[in-house]
Short mmCIF file of C-alpha atoms in Angstrom, two decimals:
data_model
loop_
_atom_site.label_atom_id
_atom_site.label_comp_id
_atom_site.label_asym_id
_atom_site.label_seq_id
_atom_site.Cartn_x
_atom_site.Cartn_y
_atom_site.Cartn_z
CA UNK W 940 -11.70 -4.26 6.05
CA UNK W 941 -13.99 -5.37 8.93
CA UNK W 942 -14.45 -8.16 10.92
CA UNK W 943 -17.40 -9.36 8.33
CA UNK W 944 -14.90 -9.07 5.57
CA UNK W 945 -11.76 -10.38 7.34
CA UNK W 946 -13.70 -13.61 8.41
CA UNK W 947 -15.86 -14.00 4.89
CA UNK W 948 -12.14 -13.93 3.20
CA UNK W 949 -10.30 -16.53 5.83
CA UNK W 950 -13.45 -19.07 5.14
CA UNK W 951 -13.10 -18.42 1.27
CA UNK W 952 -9.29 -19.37 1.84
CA UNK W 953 -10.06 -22.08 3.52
CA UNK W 954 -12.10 -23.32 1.45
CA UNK W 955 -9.72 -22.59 -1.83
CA UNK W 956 -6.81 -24.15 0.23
CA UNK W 957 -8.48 -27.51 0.93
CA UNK W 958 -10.86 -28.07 -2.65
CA UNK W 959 -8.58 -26.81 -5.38
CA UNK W 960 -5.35 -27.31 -7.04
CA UNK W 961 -3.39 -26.08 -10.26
CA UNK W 962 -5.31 -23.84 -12.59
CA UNK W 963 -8.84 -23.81 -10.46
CA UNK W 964 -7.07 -22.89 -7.84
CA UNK W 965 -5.74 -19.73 -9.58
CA UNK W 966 -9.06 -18.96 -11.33
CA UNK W 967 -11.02 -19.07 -8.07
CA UNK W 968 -8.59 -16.78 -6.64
CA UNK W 969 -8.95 -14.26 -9.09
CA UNK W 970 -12.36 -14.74 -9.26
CA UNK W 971 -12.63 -13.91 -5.31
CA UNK W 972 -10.38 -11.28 -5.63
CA UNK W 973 -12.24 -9.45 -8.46
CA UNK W 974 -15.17 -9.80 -6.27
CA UNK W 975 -13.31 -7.83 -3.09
CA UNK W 976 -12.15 -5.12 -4.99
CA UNK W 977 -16.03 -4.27 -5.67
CA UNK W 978 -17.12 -5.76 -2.29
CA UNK W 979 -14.33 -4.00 0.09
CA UNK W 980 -14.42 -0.74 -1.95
CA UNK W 981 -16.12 1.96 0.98
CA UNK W 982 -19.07 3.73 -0.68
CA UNK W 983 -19.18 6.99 -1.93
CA UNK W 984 -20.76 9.87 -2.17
CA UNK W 985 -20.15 10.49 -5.58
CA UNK W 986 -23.02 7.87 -7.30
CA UNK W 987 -21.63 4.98 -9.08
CA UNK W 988 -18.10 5.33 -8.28
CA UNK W 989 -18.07 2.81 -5.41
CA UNK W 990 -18.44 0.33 -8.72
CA UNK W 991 -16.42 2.76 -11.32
CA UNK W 992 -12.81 3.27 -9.48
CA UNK W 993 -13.01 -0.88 -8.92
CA UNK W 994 -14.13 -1.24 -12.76
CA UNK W 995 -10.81 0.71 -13.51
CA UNK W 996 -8.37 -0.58 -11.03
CA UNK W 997 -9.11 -3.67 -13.41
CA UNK W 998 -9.07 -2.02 -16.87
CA UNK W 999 -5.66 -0.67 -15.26
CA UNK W 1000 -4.45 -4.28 -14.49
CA UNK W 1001 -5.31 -5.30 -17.78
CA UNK W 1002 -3.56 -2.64 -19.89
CA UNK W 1003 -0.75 -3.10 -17.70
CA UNK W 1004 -0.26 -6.65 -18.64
CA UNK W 1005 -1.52 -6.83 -22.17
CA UNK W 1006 1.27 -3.95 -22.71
CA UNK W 1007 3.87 -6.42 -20.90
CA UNK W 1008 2.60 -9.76 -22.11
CA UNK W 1009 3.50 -11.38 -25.62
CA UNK W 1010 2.05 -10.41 -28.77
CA UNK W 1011 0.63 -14.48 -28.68
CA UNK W 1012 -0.63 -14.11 -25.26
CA UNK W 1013 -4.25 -12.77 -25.88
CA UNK W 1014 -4.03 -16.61 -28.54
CA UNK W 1015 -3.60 -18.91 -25.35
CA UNK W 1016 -6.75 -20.34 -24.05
CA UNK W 1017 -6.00 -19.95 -20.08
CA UNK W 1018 -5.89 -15.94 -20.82
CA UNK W 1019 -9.39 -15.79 -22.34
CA UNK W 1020 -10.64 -17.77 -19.39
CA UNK W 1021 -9.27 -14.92 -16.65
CA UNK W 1022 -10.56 -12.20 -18.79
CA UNK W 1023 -14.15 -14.46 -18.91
CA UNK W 1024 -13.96 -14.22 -15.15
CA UNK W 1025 -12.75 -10.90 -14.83
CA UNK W 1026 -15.40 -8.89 -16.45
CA UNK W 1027 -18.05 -12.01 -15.97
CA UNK W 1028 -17.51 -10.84 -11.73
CA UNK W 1029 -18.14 -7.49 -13.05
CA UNK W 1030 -21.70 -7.94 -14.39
CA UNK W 1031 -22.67 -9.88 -12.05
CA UNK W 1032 -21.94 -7.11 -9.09
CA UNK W 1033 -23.53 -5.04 -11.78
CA UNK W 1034 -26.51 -7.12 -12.29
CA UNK W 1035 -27.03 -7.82 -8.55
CA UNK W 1036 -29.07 -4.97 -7.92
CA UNK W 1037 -31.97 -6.71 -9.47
CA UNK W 1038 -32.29 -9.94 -7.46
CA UNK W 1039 -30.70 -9.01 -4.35
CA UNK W 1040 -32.95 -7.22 -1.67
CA UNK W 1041 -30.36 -4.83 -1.03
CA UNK W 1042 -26.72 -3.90 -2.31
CA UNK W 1043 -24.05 -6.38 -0.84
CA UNK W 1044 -21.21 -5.94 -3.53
CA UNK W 1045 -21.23 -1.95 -4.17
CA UNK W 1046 -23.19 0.25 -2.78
CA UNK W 1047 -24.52 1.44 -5.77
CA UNK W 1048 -24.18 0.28 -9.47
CA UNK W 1049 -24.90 1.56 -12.68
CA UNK W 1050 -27.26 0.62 -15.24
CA UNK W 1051 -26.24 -2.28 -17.16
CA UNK W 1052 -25.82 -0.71 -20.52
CA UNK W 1053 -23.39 1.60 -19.27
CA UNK W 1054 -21.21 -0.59 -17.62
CA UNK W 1055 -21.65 -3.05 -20.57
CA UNK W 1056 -20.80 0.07 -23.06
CA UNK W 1057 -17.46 1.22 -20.27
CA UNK W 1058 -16.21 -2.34 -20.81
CA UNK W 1059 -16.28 -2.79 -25.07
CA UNK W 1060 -14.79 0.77 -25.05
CA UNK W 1061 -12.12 -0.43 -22.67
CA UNK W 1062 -11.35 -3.60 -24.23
CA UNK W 1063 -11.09 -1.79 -27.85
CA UNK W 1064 -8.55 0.79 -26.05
CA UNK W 1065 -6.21 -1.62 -24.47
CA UNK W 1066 -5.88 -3.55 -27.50
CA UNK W 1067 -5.83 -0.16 -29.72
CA UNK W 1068 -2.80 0.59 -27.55
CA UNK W 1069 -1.35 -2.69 -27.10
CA UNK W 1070 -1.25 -3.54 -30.71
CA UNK W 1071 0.29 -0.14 -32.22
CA UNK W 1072 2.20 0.31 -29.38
CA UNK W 1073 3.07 -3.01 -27.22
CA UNK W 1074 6.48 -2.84 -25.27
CA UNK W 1075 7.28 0.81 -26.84
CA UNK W 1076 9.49 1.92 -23.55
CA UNK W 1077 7.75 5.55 -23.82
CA UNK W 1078 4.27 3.81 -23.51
CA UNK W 1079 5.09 2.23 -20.19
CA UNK W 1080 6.55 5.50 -18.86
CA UNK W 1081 3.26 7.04 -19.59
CA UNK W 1082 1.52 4.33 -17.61
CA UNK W 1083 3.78 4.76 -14.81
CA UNK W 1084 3.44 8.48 -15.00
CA UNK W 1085 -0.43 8.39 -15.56
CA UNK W 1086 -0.71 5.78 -12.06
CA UNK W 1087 1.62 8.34 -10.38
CA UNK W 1088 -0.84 11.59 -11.37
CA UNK W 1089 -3.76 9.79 -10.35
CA UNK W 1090 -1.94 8.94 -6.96
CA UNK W 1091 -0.90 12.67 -6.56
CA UNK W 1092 -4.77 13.56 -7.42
CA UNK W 1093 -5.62 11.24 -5.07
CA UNK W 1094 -3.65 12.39 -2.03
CA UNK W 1095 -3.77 15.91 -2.94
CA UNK W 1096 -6.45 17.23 -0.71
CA UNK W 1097 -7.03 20.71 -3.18
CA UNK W 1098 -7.01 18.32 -6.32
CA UNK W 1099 -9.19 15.41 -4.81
CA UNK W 1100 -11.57 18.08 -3.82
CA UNK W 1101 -11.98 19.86 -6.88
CA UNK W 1102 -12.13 16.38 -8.34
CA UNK W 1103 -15.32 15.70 -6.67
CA UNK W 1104 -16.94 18.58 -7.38
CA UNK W 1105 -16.66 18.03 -10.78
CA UNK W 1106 -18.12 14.64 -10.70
CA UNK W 1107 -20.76 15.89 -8.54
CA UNK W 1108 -21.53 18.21 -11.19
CA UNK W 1109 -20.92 15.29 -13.85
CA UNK W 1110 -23.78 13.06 -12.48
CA UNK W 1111 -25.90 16.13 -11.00
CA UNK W 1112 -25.29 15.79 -7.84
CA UNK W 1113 -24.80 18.83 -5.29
CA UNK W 1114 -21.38 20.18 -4.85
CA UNK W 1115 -21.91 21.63 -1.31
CA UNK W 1116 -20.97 18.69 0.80
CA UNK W 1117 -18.08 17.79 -1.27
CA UNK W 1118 -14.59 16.34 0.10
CA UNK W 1119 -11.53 16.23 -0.15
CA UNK W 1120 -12.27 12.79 0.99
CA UNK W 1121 -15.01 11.40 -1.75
CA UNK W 1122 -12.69 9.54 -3.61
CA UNK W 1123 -11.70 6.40 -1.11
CA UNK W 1124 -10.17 4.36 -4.13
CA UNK W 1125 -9.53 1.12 -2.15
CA UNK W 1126 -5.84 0.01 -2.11
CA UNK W 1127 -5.27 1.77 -5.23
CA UNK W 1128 -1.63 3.21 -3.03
CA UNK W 1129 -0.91 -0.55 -3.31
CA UNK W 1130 -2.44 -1.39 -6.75
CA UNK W 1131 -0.31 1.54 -8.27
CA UNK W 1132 2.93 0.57 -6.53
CA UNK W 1133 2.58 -3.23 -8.18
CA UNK W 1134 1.48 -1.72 -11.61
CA UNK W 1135 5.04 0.21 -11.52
CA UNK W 1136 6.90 -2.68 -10.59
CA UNK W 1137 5.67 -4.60 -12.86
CA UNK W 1138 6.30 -1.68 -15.71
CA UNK W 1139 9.89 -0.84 -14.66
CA UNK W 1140 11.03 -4.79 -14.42
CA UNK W 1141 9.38 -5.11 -18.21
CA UNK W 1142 11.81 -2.03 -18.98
CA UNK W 1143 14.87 -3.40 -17.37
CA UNK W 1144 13.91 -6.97 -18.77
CA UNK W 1145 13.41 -8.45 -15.13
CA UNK W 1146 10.10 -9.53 -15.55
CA UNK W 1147 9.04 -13.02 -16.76
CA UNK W 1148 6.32 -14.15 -18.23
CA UNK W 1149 2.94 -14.11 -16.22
CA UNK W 1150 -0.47 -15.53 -17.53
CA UNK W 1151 -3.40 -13.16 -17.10
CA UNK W 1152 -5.28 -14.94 -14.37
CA UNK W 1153 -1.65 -14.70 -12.51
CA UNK W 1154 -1.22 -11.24 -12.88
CA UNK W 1155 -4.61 -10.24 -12.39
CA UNK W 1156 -4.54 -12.69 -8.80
CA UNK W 1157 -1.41 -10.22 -7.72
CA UNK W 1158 -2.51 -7.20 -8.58
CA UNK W 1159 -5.76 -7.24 -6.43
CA UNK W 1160 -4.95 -10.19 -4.35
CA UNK W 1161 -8.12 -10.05 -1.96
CA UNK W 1162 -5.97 -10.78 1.64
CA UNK W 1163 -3.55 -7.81 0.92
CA UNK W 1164 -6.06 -5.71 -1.38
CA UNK W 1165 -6.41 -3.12 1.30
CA UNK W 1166 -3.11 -2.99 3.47
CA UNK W 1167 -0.70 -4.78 1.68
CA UNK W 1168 2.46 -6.15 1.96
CA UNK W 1169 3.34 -4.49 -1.37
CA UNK W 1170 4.89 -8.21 -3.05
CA UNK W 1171 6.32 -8.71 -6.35
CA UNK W 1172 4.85 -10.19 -9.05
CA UNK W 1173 8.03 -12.82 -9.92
CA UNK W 1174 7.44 -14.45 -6.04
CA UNK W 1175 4.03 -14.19 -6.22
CA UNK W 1176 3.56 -16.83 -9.48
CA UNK W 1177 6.21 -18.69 -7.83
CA UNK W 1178 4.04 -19.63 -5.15
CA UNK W 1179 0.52 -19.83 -7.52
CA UNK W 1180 2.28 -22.54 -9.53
CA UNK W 1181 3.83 -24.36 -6.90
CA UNK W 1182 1.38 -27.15 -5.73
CA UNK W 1183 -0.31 -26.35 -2.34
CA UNK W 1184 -1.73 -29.08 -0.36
CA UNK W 1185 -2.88 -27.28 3.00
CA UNK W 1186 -1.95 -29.77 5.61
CA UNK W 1187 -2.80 -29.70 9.03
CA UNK W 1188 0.25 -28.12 10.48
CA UNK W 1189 0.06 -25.54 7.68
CA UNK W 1190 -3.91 -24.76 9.00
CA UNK W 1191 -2.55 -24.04 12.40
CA UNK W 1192 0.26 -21.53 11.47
CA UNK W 1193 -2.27 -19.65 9.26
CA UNK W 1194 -4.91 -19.82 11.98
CA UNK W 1195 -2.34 -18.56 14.41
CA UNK W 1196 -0.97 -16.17 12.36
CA UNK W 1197 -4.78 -14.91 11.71
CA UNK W 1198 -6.07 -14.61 15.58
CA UNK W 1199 -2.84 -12.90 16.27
CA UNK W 1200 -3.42 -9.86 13.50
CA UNK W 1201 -6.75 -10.18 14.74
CA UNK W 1202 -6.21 -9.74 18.66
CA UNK W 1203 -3.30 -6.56 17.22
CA UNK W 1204 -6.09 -4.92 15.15
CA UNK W 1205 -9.12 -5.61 17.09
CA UNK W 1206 -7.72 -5.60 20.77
CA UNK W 1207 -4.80 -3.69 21.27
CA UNK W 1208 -5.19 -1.01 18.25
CA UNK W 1209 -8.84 0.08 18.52
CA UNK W 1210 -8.67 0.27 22.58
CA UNK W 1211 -5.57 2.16 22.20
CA UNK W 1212 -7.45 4.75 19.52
CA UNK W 1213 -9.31 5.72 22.28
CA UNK W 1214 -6.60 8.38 23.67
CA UNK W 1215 -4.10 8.10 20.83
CA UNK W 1216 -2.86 11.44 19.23
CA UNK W 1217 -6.16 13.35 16.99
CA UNK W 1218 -6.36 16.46 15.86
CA UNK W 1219 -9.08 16.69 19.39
CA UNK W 1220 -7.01 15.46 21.41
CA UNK W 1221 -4.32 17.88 20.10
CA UNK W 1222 -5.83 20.46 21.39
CA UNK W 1223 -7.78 19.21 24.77
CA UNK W 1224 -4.94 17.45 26.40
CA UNK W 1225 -3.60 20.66 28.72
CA UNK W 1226 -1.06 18.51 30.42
CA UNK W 1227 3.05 17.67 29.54
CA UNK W 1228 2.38 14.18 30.72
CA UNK W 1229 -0.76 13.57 28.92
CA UNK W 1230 0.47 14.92 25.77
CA UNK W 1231 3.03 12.39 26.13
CA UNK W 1232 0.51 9.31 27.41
CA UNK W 1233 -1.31 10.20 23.78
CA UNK W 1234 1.77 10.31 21.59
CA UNK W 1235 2.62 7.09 22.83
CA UNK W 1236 -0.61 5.51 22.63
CA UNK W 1237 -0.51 6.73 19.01
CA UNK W 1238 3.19 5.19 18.42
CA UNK W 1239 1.63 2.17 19.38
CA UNK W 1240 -1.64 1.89 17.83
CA UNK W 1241 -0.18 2.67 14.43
CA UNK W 1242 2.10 -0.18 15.05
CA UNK W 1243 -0.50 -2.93 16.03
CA UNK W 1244 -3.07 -1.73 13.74
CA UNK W 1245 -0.89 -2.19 10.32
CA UNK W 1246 1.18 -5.02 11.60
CA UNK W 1247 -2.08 -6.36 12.67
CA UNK W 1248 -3.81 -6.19 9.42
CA UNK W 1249 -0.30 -7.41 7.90
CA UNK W 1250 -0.71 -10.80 10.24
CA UNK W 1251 -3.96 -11.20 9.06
CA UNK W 1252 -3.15 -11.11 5.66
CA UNK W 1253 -0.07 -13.32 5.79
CA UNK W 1254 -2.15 -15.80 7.58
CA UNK W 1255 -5.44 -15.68 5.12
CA UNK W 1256 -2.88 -15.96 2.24
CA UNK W 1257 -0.66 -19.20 3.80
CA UNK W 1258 -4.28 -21.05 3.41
CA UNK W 1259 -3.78 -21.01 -0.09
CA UNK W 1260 -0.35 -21.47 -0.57
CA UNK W 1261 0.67 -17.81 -1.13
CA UNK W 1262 3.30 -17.14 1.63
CA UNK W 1263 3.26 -13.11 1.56
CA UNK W 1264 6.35 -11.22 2.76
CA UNK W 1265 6.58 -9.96 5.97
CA UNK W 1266 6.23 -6.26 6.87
CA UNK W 1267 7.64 -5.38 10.27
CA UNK W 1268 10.23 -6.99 11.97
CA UNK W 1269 10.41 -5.78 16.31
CA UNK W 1270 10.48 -1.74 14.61
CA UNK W 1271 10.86 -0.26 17.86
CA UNK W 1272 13.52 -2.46 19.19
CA UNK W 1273 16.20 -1.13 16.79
CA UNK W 1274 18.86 0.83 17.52
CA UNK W 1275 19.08 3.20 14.91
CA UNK W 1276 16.94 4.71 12.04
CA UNK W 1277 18.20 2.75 9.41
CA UNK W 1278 17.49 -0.53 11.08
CA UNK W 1279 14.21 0.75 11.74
CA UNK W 1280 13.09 1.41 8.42
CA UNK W 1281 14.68 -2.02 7.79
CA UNK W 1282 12.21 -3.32 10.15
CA UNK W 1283 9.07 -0.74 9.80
CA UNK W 1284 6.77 -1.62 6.78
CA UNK W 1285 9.60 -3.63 4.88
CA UNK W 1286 7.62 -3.74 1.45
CA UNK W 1287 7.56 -0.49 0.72
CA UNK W 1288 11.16 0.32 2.09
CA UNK W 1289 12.29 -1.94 -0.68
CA UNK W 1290 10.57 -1.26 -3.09
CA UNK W 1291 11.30 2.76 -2.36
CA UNK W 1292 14.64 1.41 -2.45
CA UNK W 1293 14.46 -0.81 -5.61
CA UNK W 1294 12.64 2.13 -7.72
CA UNK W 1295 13.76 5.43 -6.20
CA UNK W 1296 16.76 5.79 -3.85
CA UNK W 1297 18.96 3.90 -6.18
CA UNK W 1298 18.56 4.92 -9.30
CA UNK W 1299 18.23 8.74 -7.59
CA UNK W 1300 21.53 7.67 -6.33
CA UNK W 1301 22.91 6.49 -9.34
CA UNK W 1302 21.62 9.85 -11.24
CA UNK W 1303 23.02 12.20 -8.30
CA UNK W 1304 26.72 10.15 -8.64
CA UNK W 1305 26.80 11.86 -12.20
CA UNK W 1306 27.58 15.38 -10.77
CA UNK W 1307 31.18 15.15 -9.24
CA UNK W 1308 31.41 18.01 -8.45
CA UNK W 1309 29.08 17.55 -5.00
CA UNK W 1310 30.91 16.60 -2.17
CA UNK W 1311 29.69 12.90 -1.01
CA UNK W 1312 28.44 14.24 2.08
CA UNK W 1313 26.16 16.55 0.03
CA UNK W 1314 25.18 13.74 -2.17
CA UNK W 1315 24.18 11.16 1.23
CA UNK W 1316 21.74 14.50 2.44
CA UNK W 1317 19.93 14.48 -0.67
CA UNK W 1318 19.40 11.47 -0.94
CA UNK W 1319 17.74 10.58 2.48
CA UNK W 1320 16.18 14.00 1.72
CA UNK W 1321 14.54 12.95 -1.56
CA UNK W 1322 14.14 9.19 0.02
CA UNK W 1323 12.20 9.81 2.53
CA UNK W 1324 10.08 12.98 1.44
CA UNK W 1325 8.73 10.57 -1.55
CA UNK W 1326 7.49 8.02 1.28
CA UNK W 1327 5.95 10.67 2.89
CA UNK W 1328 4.29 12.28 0.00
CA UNK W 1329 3.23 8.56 -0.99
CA UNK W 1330 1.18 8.94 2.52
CA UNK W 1331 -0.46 12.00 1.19
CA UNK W 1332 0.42 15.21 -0.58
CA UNK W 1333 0.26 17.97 2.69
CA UNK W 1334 2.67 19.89 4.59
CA UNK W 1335 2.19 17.71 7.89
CA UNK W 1336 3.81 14.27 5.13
CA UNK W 1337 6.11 16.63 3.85
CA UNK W 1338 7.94 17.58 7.57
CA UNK W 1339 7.40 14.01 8.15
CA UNK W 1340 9.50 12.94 5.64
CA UNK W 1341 11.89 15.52 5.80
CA UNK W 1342 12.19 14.78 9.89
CA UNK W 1343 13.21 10.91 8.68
CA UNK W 1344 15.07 12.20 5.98
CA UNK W 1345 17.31 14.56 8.30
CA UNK W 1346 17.66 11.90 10.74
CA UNK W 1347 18.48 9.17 8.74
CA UNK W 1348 21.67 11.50 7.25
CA UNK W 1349 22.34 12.64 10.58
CA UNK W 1350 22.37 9.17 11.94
CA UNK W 1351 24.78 7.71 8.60
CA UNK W 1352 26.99 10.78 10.28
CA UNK W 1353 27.07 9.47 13.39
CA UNK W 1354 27.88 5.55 12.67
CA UNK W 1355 30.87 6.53 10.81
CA UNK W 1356 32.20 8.75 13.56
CA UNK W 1357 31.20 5.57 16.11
CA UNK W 1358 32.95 3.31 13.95
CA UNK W 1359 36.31 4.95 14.82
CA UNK W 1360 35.44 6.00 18.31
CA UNK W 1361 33.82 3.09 19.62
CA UNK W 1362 34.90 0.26 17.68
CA UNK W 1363 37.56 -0.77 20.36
CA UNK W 1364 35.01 -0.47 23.37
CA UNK W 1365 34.13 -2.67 26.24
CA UNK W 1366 31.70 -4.58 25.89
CA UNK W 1367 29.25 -2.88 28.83
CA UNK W 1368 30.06 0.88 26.80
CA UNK W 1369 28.44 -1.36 23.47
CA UNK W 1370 25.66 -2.51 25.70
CA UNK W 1371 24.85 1.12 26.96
CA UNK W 1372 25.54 2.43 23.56
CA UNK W 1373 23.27 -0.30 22.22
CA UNK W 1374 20.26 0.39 24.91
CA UNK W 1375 20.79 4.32 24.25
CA UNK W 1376 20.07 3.84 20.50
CA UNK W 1377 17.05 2.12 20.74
CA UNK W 1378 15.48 4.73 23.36
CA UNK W 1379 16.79 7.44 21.26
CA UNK W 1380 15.28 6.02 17.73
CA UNK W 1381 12.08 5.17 19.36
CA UNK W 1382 12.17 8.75 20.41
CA UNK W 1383 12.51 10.28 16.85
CA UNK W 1384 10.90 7.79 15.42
CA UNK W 1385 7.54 8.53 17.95
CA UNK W 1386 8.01 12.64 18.02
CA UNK W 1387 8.30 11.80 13.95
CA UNK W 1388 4.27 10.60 14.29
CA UNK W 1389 3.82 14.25 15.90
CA UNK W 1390 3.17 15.20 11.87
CA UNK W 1391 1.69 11.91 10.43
CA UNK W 1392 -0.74 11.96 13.10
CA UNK W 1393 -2.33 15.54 13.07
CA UNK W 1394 -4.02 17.37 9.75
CA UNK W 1395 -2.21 20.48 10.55
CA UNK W 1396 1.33 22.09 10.84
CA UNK W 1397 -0.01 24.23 13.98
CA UNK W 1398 -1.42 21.60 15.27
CA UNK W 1399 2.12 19.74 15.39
CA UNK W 1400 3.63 22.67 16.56
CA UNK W 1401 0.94 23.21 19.44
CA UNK W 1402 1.76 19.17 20.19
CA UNK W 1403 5.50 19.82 20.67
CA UNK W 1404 5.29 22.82 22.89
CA UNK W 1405 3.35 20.76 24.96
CA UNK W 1406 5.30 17.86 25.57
CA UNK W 1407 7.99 20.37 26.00
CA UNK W 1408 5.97 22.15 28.33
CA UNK W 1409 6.74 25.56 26.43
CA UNK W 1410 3.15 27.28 27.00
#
């Protein structure tokens, strides 16, 4: 998002927060947030499809909750409202073309009939499915499994390209300047993560009952559309149906919350982009000590820029009531790689946790025949290469991952030895022990950004025998 977006979205808070309650409150909020996932989608070059992947991240939402929602639900009044005002947003987008001078909610949109014809054919195949199928626990599996192959497409840079040359060649468009990079589907990382949270709770039974306009407000909640936090759907009705009065104190910690994400993102992250880690950089900086300068100014512009936009979100969200859970907690102050991951984009952590490490763990526990040892490297192993694949399907996320992976098993190694060795220490050996960790993990942790920084494994490697000063 940019600074036209970020301040367009506190105001429309703002105004939520202080003129609505109960229901309107809700409806508005979807309304708005329908309208973001069109307006903050990045254009395209493939035509249309700055309007198509946000007119499926919504078909997507809806399947998803018709397929968890009671057979009655589609009966109850309030639901027919949100799905009024969910496709009602999308025609007018669709229709704004005509009386707007130029394009303010997609970039470009197709003709009317199309989109009118995409929407009756999705509507007839979400309740096709829902009502010869609804709750079947192999039809949710697919959904998860079809979210997950679109995310692999997505951040597969072979598959994403071929995937735009064929809807180049789809809607006659040349195939010569196609990307890897033509399909920006905005937040849909997020979008997918909430859609499987939402599918796996209705599978274990954890997930209570949510009203369209609810669900459809959390998936594409317009504040953390783009960045997240990834939150979970149970919390997130809590605080729609709790009454929110925004009171002046209330203002000022959102407003404060805001300016700081702003002054992280705006300030401190884009001046330090100027000589963070690149792949140019990579290869112009000739020095040990500038390789290092750069690899620090990366370590820390990643930080403020996504704790930034996480600020900013928390603080647009507060206005209405929603209080959004935090996402980094003093990372770089911890002093070990477990507490840093406790600390470093908490959301996903737990919800990697919640939906992968244990029940890998669980599965792995099976075979007793692995020594437990064996059983802690795999895990961290799997962990953490899944988190880095989530980034993006390459080698550089794969080493990434594994280089967490590696440490965080070698690190579970060390605490039990310390345990035994240490636990009777004085209390200056703690304090040296304590001050060594946190230099160490901050270490790892920033050499770790080495691979998510750069495009290329030579790259990295170039990178490391610089700061190494092996030439």
């Amino acid at each position: 998002m940019g600074l036209i977006e970020i301040a367009v979205s506190f105001a429309t808070a703002l105004l939520v927060g202080i003129l609505t309650r109960g229901a309107w409150r809700t409806y508005l909020l979807l309304a708005f947030s329908v309208f973001a996932v069109y307006w903050f989608q990045p254009a395209i070059p493939v035509r249309s499809f700055d309007f198509w992947l946000p007119s499926i991240t919504l078909v997507l939402a809806l399947l998803t909750w018709s397929l968890t929602s009671k057979s009655s639900a589609w009966h109850a009044r309030q639901n027919l409202i949100a799905l009024l005002i969910m496709i009602g947003v999308g025609i007018f987008v669709d229709l704004s073309r005509y009386f707007l001078p130029e394009p303010i909610f997609s970039a470009t949109t197709p003709r009317f009939i199309l989109f009118f014809a995409f929407m009756f054919a999705s509507s007839v195949a979400v309740l096709t499915i829902t009502w010869f199928t609804r709750h079947q626990f192999w039809v949710l599996s697919a959904i998860i499994v079809l979210l997950i192959a679109i995310l692999v497409l997505l951040k597969t840079p072979a598959l994403a390209l071929q995937t735009s040359i064929f809807l180049r060649t789809l809607t006659n468009r040349p195939i010569d300047n196609a990307l890897a990079t033509d399909l920006r589907w905005l937040g849909f990382s997020y979008i997918a993560f909430r859609l499987i949270h939402v599918l796996r709770d209705k599978q274990t039974g954890r997930l209570p009952e949510l009203t369209l306009a609810e669900f459809g407000t959390y998936v594409v909640f317009f504040p953390s559309l783009a960045a997240g936090p990834i939150d979970r759907a149970e919390r997130f009705a809590q605080d729609l149906r709790r009454d929110c009065r925004l009171t002046q104190d209330e203002t000022l910690l959102a407003g404060q919350r805001f300016v700081i994400g702003l002054f992280k993102k705006f300030v401190i992250a884009d001046t330090l982009a100027l000589i963070a880690l690149n792949d140019s950089l990579a290869t112009q900086v000739r020095t040990m000590g500038w390789m290092w300068v750069v690899m620090y100014a990366y370590a820390f512009q990643i930080y403020f820029d996504f704790s930034g936009y996480t600020d900013i979100a928390i603080g647009i969200a507060r206005l209405v009531g929603i209080r959004l859970p935090e996402n980094f907690a003093a990372p770089y102050l911890k002093p070990n790689l477990t507490q840093f991951w406790n600390g470093w984009h908490m959301t996903l952590t737990q919800w990697i946790r919640s939906y992968f490490f244990n029940p890998f763990n669980r599965w792995i526990r099976g075979y007793k025949s692995i020594p437990a040892w064996t059983m802690i490297l795999i895990g961290q192993l799997a962990t953490m290469l899944a988190i880095g694949l989530w980034h993006g399907v390459t080698v550089n996320f794969i080493f990434w991952g594994l280089w967490h992976g590696l440490g965080l098993f070698l690190q579970n190694r060390w605490s039990n030895f310390a345990k035994t060795r240490f636990n009777g220490s004085s209390p200056r050996l703690k304090s040296a022990l304590q001050i060594g960790g946190v230099l160490l993990t901050f270490h790892f942790v920033t050499l770790g950004w080495v691979f998510f920084a750069l495009s290329d494994p030579s790259l990295s490697w170039l990178v490391f025998r610089k700061l190494f000063g092996i030439l």
